[in-house]
JSON list of C-alpha atoms in Angstrom, two decimals:
[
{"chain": "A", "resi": 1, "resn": "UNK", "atom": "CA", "xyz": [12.18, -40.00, -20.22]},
{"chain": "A", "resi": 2, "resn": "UNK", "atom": "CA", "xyz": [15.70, -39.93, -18.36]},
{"chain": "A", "resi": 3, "resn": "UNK", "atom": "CA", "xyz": [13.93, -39.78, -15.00]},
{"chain": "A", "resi": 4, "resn": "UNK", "atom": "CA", "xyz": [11.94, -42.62, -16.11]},
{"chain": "A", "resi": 5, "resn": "UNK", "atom": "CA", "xyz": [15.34, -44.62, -17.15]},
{"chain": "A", "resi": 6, "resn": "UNK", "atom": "CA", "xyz": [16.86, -43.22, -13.96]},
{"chain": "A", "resi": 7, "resn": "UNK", "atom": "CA", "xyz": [13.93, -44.89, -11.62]},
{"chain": "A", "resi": 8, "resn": "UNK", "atom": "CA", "xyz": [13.67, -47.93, -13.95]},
{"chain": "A", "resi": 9, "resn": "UNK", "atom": "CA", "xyz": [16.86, -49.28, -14.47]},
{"chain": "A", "resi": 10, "resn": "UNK", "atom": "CA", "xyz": [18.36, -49.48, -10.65]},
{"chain": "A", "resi": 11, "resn": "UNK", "atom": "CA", "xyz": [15.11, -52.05, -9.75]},
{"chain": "A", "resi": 12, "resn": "UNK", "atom": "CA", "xyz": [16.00, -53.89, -13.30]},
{"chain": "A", "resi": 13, "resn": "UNK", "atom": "CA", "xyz": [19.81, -54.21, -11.91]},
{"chain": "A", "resi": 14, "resn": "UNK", "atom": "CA", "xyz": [18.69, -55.15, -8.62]},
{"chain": "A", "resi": 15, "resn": "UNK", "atom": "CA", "xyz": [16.27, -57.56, -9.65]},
{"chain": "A", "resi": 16, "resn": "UNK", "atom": "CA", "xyz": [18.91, -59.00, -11.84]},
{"chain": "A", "resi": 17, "resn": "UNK", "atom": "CA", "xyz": [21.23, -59.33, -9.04]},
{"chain": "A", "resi": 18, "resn": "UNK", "atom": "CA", "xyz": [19.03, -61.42, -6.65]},
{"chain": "A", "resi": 19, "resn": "UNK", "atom": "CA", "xyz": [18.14, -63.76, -9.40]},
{"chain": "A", "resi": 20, "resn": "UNK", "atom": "CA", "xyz": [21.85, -64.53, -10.55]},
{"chain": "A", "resi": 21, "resn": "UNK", "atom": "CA", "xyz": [22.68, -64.86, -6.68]},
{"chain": "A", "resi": 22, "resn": "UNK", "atom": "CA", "xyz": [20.19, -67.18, -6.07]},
{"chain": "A", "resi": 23, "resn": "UNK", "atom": "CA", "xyz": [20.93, -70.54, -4.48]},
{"chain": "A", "resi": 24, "resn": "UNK", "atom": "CA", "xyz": [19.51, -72.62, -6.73]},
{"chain": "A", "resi": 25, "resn": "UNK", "atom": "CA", "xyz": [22.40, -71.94, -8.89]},
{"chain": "A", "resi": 26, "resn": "UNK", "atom": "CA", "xyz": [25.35, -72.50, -6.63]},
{"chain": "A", "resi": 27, "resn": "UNK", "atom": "CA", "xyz": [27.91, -74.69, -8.48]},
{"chain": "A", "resi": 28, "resn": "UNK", "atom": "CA", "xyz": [26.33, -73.99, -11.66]},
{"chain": "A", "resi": 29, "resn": "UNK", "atom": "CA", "xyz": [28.89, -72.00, -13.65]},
{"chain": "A", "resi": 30, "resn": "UNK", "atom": "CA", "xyz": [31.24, -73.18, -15.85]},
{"chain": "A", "resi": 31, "resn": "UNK", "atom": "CA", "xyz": [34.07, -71.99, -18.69]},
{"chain": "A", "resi": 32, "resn": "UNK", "atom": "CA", "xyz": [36.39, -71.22, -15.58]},
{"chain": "A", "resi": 33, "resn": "UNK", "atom": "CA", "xyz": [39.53, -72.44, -17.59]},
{"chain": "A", "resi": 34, "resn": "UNK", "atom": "CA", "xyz": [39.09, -69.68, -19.87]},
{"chain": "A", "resi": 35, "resn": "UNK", "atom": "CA", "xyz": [40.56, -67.18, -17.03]},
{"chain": "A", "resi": 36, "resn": "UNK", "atom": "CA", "xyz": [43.63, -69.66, -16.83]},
{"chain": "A", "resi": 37, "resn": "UNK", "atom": "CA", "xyz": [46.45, -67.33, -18.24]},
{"chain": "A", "resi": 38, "resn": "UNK", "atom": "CA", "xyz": [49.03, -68.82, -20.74]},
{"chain": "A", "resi": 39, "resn": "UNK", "atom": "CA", "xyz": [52.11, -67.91, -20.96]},
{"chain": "A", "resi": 40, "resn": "UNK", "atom": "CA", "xyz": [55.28, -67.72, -18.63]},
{"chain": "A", "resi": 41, "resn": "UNK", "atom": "CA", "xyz": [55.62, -63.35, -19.30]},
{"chain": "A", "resi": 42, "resn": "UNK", "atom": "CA", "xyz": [51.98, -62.54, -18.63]},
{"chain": "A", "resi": 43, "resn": "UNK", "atom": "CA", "xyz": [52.18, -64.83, -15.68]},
{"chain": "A", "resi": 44, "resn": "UNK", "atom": "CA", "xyz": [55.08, -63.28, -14.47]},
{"chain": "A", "resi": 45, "resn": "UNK", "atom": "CA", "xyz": [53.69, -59.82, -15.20]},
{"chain": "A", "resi": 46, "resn": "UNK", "atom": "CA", "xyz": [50.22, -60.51, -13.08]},
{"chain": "A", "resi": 47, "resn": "UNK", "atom": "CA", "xyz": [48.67, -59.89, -16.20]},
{"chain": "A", "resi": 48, "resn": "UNK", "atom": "CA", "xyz": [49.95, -56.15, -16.91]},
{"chain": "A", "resi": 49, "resn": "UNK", "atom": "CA", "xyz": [51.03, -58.01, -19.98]},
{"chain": "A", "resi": 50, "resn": "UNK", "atom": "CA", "xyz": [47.58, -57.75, -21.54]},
{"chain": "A", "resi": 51, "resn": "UNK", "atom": "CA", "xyz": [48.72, -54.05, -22.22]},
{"chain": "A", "resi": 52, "resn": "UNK", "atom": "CA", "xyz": [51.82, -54.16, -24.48]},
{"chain": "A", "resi": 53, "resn": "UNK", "atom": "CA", "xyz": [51.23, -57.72, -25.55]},
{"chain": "A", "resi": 54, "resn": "UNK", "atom": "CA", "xyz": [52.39, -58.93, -28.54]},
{"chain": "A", "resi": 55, "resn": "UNK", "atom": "CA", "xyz": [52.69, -62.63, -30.73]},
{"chain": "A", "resi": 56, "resn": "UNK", "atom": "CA", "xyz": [50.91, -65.62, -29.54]},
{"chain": "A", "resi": 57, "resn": "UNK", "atom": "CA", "xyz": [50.81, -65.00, -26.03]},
{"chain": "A", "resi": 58, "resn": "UNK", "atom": "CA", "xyz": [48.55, -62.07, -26.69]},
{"chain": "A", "resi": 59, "resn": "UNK", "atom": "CA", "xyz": [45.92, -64.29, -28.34]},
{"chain": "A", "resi": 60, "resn": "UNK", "atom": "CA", "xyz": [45.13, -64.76, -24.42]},
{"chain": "A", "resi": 61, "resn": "UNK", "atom": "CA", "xyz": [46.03, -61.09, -22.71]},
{"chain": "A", "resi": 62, "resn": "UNK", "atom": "CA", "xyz": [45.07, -59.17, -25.90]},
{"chain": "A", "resi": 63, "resn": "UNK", "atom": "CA", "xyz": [44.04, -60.26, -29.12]},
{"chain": "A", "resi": 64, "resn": "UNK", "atom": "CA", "xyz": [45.24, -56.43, -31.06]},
{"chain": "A", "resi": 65, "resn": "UNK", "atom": "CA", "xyz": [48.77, -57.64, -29.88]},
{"chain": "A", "resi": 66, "resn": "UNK", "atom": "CA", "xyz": [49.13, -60.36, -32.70]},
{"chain": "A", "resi": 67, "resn": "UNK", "atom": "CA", "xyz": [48.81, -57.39, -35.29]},
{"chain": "A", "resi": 68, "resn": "UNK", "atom": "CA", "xyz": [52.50, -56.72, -34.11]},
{"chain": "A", "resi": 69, "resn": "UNK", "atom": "CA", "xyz": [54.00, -60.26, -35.14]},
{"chain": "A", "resi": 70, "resn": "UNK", "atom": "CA", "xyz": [56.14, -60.73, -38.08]},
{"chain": "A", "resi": 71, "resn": "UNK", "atom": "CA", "xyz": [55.86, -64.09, -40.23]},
{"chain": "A", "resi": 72, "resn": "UNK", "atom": "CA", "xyz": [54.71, -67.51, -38.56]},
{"chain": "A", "resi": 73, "resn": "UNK", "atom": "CA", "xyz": [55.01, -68.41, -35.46]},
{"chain": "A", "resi": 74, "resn": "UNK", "atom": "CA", "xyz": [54.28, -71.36, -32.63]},
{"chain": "A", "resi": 75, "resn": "UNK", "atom": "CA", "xyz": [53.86, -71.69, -29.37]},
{"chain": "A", "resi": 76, "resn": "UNK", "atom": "CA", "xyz": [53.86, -74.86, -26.96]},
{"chain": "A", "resi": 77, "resn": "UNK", "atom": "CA", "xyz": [53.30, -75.07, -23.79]},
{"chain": "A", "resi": 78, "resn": "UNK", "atom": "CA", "xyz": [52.87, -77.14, -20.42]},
{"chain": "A", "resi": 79, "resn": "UNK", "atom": "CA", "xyz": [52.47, -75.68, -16.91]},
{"chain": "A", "resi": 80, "resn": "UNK", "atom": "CA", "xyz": [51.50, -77.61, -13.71]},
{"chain": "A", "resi": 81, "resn": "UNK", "atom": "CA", "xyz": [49.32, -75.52, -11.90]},
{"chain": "A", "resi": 82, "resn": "UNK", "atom": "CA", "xyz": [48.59, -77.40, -8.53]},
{"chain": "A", "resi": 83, "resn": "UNK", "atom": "CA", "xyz": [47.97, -81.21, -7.39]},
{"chain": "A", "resi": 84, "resn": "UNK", "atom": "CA", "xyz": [47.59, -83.08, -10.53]},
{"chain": "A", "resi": 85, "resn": "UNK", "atom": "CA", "xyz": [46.23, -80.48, -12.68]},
{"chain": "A", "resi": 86, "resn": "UNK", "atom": "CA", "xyz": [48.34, -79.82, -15.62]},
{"chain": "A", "resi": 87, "resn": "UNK", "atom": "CA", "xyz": [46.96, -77.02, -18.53]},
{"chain": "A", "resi": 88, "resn": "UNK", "atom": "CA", "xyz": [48.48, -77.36, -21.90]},
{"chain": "A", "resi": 89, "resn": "UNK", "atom": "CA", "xyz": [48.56, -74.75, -24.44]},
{"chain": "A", "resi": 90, "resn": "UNK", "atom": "CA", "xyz": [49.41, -74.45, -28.21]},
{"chain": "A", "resi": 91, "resn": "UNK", "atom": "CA", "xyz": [48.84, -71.88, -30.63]},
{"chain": "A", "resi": 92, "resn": "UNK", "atom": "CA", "xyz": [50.19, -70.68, -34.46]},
{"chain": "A", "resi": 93, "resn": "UNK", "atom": "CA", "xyz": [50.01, -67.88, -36.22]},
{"chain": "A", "resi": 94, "resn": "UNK", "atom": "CA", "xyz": [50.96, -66.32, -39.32]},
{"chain": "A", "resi": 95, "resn": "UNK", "atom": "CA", "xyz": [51.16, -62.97, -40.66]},
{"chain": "A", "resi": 96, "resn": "UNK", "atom": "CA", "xyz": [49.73, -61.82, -43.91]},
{"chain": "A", "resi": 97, "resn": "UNK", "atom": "CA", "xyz": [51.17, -58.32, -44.49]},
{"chain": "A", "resi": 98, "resn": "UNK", "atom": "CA", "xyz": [48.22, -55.54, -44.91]},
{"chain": "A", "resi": 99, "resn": "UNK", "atom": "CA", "xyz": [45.48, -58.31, -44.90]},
{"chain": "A", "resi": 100, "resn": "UNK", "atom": "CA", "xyz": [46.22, -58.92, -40.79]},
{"chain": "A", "resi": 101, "resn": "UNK", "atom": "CA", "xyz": [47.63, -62.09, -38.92]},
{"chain": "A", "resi": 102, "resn": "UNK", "atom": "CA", "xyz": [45.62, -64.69, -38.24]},
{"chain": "A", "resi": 103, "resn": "UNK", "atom": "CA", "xyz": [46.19, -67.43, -35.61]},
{"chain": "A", "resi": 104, "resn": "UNK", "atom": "CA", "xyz": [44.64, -70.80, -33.78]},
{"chain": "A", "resi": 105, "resn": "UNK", "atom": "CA", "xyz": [45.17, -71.93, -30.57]},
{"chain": "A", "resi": 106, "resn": "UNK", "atom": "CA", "xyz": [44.25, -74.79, -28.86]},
{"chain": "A", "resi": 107, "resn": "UNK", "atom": "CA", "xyz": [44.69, -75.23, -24.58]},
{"chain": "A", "resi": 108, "resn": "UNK", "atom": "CA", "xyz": [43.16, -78.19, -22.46]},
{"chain": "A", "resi": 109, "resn": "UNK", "atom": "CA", "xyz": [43.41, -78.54, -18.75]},
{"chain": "A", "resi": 110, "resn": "UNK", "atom": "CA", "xyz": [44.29, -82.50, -17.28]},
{"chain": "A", "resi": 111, "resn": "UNK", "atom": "CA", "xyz": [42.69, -82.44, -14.11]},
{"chain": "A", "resi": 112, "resn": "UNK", "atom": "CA", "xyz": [43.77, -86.57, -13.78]},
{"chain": "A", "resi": 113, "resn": "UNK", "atom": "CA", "xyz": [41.27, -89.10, -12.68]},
{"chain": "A", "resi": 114, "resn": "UNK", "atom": "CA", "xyz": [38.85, -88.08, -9.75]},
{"chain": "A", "resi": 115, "resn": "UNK", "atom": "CA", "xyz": [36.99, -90.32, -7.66]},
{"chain": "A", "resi": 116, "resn": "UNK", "atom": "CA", "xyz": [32.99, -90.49, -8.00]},
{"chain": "A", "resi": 117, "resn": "UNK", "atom": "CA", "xyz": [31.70, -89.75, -4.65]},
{"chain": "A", "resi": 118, "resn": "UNK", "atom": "CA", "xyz": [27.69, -90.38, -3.71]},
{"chain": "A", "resi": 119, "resn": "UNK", "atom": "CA", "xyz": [25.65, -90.04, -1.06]},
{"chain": "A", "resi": 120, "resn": "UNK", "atom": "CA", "xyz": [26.52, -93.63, -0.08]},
{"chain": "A", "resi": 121, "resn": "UNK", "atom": "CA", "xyz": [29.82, -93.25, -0.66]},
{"chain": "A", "resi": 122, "resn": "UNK", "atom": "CA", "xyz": [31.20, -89.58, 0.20]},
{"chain": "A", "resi": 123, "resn": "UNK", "atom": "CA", "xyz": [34.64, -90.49, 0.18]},
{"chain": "A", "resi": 124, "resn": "UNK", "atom": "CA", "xyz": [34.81, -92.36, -3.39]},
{"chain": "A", "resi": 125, "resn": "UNK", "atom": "CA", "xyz": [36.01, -95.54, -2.06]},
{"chain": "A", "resi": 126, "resn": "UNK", "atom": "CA", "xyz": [33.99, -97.25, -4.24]},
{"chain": "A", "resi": 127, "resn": "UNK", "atom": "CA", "xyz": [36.58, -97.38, -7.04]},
{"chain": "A", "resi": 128, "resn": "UNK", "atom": "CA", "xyz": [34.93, -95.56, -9.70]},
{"chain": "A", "resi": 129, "resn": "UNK", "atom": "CA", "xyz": [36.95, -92.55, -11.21]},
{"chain": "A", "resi": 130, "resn": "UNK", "atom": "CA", "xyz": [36.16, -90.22, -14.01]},
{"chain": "A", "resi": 131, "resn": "UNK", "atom": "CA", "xyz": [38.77, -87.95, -16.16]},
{"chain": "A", "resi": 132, "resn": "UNK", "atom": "CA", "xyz": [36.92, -84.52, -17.24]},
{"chain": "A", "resi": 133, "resn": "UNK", "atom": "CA", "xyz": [37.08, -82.80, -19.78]},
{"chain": "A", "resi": 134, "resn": "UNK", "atom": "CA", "xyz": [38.27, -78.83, -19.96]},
{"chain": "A", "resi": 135, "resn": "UNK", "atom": "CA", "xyz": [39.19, -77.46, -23.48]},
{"chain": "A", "resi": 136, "resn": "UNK", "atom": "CA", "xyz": [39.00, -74.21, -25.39]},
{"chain": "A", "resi": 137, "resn": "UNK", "atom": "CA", "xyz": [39.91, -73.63, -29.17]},
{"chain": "A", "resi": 138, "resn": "UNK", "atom": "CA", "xyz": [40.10, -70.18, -31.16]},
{"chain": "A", "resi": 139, "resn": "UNK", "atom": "CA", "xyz": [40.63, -68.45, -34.38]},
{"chain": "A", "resi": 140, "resn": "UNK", "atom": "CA", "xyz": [42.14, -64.97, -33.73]},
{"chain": "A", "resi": 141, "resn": "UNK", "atom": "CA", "xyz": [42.32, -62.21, -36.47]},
{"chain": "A", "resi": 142, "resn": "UNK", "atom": "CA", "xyz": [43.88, -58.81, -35.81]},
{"chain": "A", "resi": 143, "resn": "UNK", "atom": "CA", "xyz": [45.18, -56.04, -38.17]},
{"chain": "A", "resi": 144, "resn": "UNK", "atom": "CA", "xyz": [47.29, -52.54, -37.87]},
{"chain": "A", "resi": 145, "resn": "UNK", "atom": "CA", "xyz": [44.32, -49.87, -38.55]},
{"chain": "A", "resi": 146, "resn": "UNK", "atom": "CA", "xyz": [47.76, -47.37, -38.14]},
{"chain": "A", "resi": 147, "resn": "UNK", "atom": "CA", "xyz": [51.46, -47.21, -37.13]},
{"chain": "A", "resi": 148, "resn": "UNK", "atom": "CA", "xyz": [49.72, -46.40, -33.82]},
{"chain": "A", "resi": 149, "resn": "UNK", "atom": "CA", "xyz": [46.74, -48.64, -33.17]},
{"chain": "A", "resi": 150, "resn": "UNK", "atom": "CA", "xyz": [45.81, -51.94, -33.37]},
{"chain": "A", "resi": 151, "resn": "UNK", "atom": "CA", "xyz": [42.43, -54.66, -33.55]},
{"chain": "A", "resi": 152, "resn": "UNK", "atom": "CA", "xyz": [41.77, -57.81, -32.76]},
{"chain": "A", "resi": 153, "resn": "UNK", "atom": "CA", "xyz": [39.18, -60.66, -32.04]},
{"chain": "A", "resi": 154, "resn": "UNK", "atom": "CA", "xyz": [39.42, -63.70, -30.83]},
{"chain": "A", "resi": 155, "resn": "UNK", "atom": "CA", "xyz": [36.62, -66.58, -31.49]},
{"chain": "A", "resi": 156, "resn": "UNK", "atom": "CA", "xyz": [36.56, -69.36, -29.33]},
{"chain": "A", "resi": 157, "resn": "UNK", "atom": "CA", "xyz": [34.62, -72.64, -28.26]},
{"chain": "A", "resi": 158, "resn": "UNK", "atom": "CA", "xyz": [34.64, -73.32, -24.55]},
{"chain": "A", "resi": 159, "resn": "UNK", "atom": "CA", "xyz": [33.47, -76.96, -23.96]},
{"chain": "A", "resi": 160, "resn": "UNK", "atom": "CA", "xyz": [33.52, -79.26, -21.05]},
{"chain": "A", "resi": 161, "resn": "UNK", "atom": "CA", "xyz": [32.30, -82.47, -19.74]},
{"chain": "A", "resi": 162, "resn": "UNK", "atom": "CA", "xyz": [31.50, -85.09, -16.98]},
{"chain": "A", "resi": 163, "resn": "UNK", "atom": "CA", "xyz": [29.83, -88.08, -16.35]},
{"chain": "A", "resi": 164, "resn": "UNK", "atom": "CA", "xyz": [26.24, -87.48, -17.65]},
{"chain": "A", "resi": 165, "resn": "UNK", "atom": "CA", "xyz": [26.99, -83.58, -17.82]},
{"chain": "A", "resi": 166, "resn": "UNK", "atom": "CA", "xyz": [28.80, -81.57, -20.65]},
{"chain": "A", "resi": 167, "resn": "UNK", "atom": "CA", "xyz": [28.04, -77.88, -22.36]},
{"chain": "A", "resi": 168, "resn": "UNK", "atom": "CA", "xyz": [29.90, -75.84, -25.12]},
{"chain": "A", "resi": 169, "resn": "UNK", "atom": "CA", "xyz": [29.94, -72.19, -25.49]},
{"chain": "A", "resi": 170, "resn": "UNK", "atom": "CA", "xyz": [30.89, -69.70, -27.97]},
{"chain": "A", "resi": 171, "resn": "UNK", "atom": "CA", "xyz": [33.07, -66.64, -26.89]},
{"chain": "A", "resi": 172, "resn": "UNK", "atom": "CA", "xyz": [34.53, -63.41, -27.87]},
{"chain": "A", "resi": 173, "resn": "UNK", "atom": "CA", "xyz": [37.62, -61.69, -27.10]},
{"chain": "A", "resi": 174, "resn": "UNK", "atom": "CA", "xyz": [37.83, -58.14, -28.71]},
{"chain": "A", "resi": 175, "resn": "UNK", "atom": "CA", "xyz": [40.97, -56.12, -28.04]},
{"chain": "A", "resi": 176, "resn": "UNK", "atom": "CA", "xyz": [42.21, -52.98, -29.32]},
{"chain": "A", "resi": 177, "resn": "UNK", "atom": "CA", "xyz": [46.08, -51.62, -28.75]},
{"chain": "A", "resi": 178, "resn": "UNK", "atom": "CA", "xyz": [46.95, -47.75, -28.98]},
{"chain": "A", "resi": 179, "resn": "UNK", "atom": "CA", "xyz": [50.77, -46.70, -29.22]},
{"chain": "A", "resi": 180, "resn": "UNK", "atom": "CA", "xyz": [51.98, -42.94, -28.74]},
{"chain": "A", "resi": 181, "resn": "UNK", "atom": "CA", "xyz": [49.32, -41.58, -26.35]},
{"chain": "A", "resi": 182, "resn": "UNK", "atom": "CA", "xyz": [50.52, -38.96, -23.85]},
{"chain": "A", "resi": 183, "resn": "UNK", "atom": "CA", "xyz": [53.88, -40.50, -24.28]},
{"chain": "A", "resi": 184, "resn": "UNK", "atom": "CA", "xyz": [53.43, -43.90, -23.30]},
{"chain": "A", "resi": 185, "resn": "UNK", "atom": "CA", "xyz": [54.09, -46.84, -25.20]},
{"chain": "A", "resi": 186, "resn": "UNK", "atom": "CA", "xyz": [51.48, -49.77, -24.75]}
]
């Protein structure tokens, strides 16, 4: 049986890979503005944040870190990443003693108007302009299971849209945070 799995699954995996490389699907992924961090410290940090996180940023880095809030909280913010694209980012959250915290968040990406290019026109001098669409909202639960460690998940809805194109998605962000081992705090 395991030499079986052993010969099977490498030709699954390889079939698997020439299908999702294949050029019919060039320019065909989307959700890309979830992988947009939040959040000046994480940003900072390169993302090492994601391993001592902790309040509302962590809804992004690590879900388990908004076990270790206190009370209610908010979050606004508005960063300019490059050109005219600006991503804006709000979230609250509220803890509930030994039932967990719980918090929403809401962050859209501006990307301006763009011009509509076409065959006949390549260089959208034609005048027409559209303004998509980028946004992703979540509901984010995590609890204490200990003094040490910590659990949470994040459920979100990616959409997006363009002229005579848009698609939603449902996500998951599961994190878990353990304190105390060999030493190290994180």
């Amino acid at each position: 049986m395991i030499k079986t799995i052993k010969k099977v699954l490498p030709s699954i995996l390889m079939v698997a890979i020439l299908i999702a490389g294949d050029e019919s699907r060039i320019g065909t992924s989307g959700g890309n503005q979830v992988l947009i961090p939040v959040g000046a410290r994480g940003i900072a940090m390169a993302g090492s944040e994601r391993v001592f996180s902790e309040g509302l940023e962590s809804i992004y880095w690590n879900p388990a870190g908004l076990a270790r809030s206190a009370g209610a909280s908010t979050l606004a913010t508005n960063m300019g990443l490059f050109d005219d694209i600006n991503v804006s980012y709000f979230g609250a959250a509220s803890s509930f003693g030994d039932i967990g915290s719980i918090g929403v968040t809401v962050k859209s990406i501006d990307m301006g108007d763009i011009p509509i290019t076409t065959i006949e026109d390549m260089d959208g001098n034609g005048g027409g302009m559209f303004h998509p669409t980028l946004s992703t909202m979540g509901i984010t639960y995590a609890n204490a299971f200990s003094d040490r460690a910590n659990f949470g998940v994040t459920a979100k809805v990616v959409y997006e849209s363009i002229p005579r194109a848009s698609a939603s998605a449902l996500a998951f962000d599961i994190g878990v945070q353990y304190t105390g081992f060999a030493g190290l705090d994180g």
